[in-house]
Tab-separated table of C-alpha atoms and ligand atoms in Angstrom:
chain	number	residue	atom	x	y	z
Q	1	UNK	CA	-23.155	31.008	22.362
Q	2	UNK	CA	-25.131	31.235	18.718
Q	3	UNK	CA	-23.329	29.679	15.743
Q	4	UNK	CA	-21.593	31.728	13.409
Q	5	UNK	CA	-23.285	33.147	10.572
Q	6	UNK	CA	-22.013	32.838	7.302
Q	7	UNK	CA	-22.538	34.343	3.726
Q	8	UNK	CA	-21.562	32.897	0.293
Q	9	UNK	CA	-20.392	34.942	-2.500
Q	10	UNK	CA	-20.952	33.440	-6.075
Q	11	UNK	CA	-21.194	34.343	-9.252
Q	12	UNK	CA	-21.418	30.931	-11.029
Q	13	UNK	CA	-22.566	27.240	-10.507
Q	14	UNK	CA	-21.974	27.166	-7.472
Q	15	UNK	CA	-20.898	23.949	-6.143
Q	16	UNK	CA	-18.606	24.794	-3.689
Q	17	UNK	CA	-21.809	26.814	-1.951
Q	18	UNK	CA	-23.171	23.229	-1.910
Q	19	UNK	CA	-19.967	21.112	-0.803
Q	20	UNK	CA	-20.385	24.223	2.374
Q	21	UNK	CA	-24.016	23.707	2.561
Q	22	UNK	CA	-23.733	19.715	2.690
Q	23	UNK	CA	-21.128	20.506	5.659
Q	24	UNK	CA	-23.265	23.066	7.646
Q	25	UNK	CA	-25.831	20.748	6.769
Q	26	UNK	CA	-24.182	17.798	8.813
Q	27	UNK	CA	-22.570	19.195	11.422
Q	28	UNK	CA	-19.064	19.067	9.669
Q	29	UNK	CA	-19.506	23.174	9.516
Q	30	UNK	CA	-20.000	24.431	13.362
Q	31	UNK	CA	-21.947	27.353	11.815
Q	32	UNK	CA	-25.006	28.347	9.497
Q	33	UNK	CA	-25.217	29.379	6.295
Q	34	UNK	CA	-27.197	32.255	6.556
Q	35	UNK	CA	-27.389	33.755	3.044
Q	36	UNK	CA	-26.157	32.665	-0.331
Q	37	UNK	CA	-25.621	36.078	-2.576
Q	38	UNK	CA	-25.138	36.229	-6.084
Q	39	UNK	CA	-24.244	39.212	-8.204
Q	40	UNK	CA	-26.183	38.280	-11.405
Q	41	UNK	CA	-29.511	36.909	-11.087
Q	42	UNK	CA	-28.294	34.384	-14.057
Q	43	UNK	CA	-26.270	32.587	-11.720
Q	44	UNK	CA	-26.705	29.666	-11.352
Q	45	UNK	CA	-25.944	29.374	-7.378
Q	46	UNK	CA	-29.736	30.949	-7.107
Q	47	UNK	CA	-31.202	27.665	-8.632
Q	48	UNK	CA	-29.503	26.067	-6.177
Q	49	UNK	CA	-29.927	27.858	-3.132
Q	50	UNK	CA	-33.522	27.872	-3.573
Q	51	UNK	CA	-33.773	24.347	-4.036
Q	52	UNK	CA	-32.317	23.569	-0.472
Q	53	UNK	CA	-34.530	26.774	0.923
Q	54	UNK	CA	-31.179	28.453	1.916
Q	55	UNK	CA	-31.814	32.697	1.956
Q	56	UNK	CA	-30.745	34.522	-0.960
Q	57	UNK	CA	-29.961	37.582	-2.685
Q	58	UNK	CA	-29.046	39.095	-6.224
Q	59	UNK	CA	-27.036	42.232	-6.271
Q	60	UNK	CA	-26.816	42.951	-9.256
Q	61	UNK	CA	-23.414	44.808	-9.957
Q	62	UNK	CA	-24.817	46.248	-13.401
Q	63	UNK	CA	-27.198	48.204	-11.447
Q	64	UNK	CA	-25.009	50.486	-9.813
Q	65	UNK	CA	-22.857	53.337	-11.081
Q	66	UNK	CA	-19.068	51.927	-9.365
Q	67	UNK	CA	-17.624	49.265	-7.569
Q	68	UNK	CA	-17.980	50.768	-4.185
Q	69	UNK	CA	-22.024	51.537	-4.900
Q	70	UNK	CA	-22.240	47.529	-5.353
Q	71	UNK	CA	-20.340	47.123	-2.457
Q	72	UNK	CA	-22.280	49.176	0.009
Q	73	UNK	CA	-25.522	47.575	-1.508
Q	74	UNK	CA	-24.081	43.735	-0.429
Q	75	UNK	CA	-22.542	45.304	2.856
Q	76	UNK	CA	-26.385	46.418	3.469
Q	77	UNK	CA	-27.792	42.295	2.973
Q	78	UNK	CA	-24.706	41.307	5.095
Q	79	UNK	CA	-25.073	43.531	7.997
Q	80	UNK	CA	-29.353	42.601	8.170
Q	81	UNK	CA	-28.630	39.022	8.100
Q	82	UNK	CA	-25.846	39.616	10.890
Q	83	UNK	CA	-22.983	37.850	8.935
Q	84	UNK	CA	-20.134	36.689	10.528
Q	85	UNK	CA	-18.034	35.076	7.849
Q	86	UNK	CA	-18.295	36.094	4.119
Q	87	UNK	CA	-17.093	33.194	2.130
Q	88	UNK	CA	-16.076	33.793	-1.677
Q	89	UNK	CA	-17.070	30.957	-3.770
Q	90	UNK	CA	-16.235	31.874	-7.439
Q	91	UNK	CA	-17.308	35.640	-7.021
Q	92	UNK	CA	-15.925	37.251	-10.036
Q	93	UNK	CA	-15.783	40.887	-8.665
Q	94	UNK	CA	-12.705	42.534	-7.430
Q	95	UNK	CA	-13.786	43.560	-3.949
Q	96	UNK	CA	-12.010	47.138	-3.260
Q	97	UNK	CA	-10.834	47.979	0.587
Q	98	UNK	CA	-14.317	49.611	1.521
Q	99	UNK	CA	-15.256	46.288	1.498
Q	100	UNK	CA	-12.304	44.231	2.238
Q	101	UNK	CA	-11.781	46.384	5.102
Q	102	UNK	CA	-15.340	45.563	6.827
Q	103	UNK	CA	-14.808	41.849	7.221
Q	104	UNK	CA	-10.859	41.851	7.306
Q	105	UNK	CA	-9.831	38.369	8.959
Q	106	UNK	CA	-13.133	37.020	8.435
Q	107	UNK	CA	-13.216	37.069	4.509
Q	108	UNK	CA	-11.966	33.880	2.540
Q	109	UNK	CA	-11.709	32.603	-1.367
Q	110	UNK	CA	-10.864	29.621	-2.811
Q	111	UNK	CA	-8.615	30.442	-5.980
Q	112	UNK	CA	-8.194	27.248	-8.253
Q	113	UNK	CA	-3.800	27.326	-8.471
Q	114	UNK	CA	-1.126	26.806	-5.834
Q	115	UNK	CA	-0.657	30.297	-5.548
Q	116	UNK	CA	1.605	32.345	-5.182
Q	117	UNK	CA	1.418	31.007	-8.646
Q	118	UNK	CA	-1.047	31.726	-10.995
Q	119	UNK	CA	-3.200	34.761	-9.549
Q	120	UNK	CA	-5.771	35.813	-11.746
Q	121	UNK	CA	-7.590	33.716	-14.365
Q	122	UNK	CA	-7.445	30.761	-16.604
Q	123	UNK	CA	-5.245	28.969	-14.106
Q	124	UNK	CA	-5.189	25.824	-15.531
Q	125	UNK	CA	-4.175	26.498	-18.992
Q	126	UNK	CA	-1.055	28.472	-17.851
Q	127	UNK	CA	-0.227	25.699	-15.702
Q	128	UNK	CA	-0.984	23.378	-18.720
Q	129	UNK	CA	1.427	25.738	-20.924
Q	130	UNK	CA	4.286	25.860	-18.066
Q	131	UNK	CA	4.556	22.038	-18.415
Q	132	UNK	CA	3.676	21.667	-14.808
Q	133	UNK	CA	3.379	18.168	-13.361
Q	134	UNK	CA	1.071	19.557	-10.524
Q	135	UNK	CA	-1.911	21.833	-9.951
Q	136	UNK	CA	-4.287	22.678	-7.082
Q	137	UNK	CA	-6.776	25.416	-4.761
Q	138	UNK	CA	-5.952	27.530	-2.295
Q	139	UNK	CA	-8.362	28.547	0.213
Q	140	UNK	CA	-6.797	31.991	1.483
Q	141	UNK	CA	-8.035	34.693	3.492
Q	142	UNK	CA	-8.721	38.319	1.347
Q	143	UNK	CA	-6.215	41.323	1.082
Q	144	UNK	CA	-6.304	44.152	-1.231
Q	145	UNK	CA	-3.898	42.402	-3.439
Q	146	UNK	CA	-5.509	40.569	-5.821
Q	147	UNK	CA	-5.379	36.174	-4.780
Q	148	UNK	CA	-1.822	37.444	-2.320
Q	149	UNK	CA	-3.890	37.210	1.356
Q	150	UNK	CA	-2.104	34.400	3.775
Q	151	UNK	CA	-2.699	30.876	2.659
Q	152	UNK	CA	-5.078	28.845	4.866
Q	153	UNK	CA	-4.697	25.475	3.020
Q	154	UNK	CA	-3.878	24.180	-0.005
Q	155	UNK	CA	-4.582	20.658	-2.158
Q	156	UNK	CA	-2.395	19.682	-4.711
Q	157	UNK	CA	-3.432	16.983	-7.898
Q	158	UNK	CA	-1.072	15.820	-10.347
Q	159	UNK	CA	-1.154	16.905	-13.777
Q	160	UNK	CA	-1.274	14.042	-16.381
Q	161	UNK	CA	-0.322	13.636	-19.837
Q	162	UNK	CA	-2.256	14.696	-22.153
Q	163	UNK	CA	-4.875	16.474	-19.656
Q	164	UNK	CA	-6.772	20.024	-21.242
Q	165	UNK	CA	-7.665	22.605	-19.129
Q	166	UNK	CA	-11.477	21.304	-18.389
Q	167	UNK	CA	-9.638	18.019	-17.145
Q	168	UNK	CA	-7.751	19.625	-14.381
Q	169	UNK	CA	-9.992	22.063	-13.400
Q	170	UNK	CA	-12.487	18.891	-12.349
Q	171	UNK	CA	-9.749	17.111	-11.109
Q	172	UNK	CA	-8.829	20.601	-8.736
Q	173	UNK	CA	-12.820	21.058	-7.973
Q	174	UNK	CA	-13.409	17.532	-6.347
Q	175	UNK	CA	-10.422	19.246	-4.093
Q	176	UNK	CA	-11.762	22.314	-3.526
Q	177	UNK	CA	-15.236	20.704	-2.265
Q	178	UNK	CA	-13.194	19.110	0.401
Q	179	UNK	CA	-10.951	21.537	1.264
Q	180	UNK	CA	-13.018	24.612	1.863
Q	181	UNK	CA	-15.590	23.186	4.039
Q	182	UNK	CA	-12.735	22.548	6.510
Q	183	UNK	CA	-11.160	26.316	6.117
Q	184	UNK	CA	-14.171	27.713	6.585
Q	185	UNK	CA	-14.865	25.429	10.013
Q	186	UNK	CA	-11.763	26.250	10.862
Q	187	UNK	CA	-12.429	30.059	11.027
Q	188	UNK	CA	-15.980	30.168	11.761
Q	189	UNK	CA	-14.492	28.385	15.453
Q	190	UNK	CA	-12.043	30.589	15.813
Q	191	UNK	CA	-8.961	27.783	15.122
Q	192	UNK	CA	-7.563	29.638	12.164
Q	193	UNK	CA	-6.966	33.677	12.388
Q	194	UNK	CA	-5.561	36.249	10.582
Q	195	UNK	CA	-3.622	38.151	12.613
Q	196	UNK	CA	-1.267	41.059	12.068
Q	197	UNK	CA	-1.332	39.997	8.767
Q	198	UNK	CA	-0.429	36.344	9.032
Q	199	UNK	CA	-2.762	32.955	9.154
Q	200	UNK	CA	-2.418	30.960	11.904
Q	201	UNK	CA	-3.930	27.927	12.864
Q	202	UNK	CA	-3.952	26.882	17.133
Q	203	UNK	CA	-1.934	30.038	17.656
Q	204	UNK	CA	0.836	28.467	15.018
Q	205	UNK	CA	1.897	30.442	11.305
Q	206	UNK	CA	0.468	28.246	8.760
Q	207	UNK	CA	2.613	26.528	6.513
Q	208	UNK	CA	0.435	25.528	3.221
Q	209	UNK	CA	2.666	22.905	2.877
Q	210	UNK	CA	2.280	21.149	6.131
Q	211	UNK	CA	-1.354	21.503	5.499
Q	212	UNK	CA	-2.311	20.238	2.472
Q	213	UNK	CA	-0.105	16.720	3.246
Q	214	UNK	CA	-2.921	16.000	5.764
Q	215	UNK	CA	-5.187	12.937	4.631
Q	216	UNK	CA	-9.256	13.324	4.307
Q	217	UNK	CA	-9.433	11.516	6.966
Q	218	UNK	CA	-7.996	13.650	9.608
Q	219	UNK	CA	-8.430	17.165	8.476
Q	220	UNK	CA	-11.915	18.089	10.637
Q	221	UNK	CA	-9.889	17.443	14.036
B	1	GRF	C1	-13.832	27.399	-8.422
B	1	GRF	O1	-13.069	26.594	-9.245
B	1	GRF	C2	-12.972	28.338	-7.640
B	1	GRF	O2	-11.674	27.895	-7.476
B	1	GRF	C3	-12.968	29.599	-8.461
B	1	GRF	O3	-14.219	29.628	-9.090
B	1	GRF	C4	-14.739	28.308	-9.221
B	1	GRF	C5	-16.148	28.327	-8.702
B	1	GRF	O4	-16.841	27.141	-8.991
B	1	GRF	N1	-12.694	30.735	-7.614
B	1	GRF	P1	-18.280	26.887	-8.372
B	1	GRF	O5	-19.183	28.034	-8.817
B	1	GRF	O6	-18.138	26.833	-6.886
B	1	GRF	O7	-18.738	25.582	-8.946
């Protein structure tokens, strides 16, 4: 059987592309990454790509008259590379059902908060201004509702005092590069599905809890 094929979606820096690079890279990731696509060609995910020869893409989103233009346009690079998994890695679009509908159960994000809390941006900070003792990522698989699809896994850090916003969210990153490399294994095998609307993991519901207790150790198994 080929390996899954799978796409990154970023609009930024990009290092969780390259914590899911380093793990198709070495085997950790059953699956390729076939095609890193940015939607500015500012990003800075495009440096990176191209330095470890991975394919890539701009679409740019300011080139097209609506959301569901764009989308069609990145549904046309996905489709010719024969993607199997589309992986959100900071993508700072809101993806609209013509496209969330065309890889439903085989779309994921990362979202930087133990959601349900704290959909939408600058997560940190209102966690910061809640007095919260913890923070954390989600990796999730997409919905329509905005950051509400079932939880695959979560990772939790502790808040400390004194901690701004730019001291969490580095704390929550070294988290998400470990986390998301094992969601995405996880579906790209075929041991986590969405199905009728709930995650589940070896034929079991996901509980986010159970999950993100595991230690680094154990989590490829
Ligand atoms: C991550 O913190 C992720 O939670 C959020 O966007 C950020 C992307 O960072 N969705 P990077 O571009 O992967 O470094």
């Amino acid at each position: 059987m080929s390996r899954p094929r799978i796409a990154v979606l970023a609009s930024g820096r990009g290092s969780n592309m390259e914590a899911i690079a380093d793990a198709c890279a070495d085997g950790r990731i059953a699956a390729d990454l076939a095609l890193v696509l940015a939607n500015d060609a500012r990003a800075r995910v495009l440096q990176s790509a191209e330095q470890r020869g991975l394919p890539r893409v701009c679409v740019e989103h300011r080139a097209f008259e609506g959301r569901e233009a764009f989308e069609h346009a990145m549904l046309a690079e996905l489709r010719a590379k024969n993607i199997d998994l589309v992986v959100l890695a900071g993508f700072m679009r809101i993806l609209t059902p013509l496209f969330i509908r065309e890889y439903y159960g085989s779309l994921l994000n990362i979202h930087p908060s133990l959601l349900p809390k704290y959909p939408g941006l600058h997560t940190h900070q209102r966690a910061l201004d809640a007095g919260d003792r913890e923070a954390g990522a989600t990796v999730h698989f997409v919905i329509p509702e905005l950051d509400a699809g079932p939880a695959i896994i979560q990772a939790r850090v502790p808040i400390s005092e004194g901690d701004r916003a730019d001291d969490v969210a580095a704390r929550v990153q070294r988290e998400e590069h470990r986390i998301y490399p094992l969601a995405v294994h996880w579906c790209a095998t075929g041991r986590v599905v969405l199905e009728n609307g709930v995650a589940r993991k070896d034929g079991e519901a996901i509980s986010v809890e159970a999950e993100s207790t595991q230690s680094i150790g154990n989590g490829q198994g």
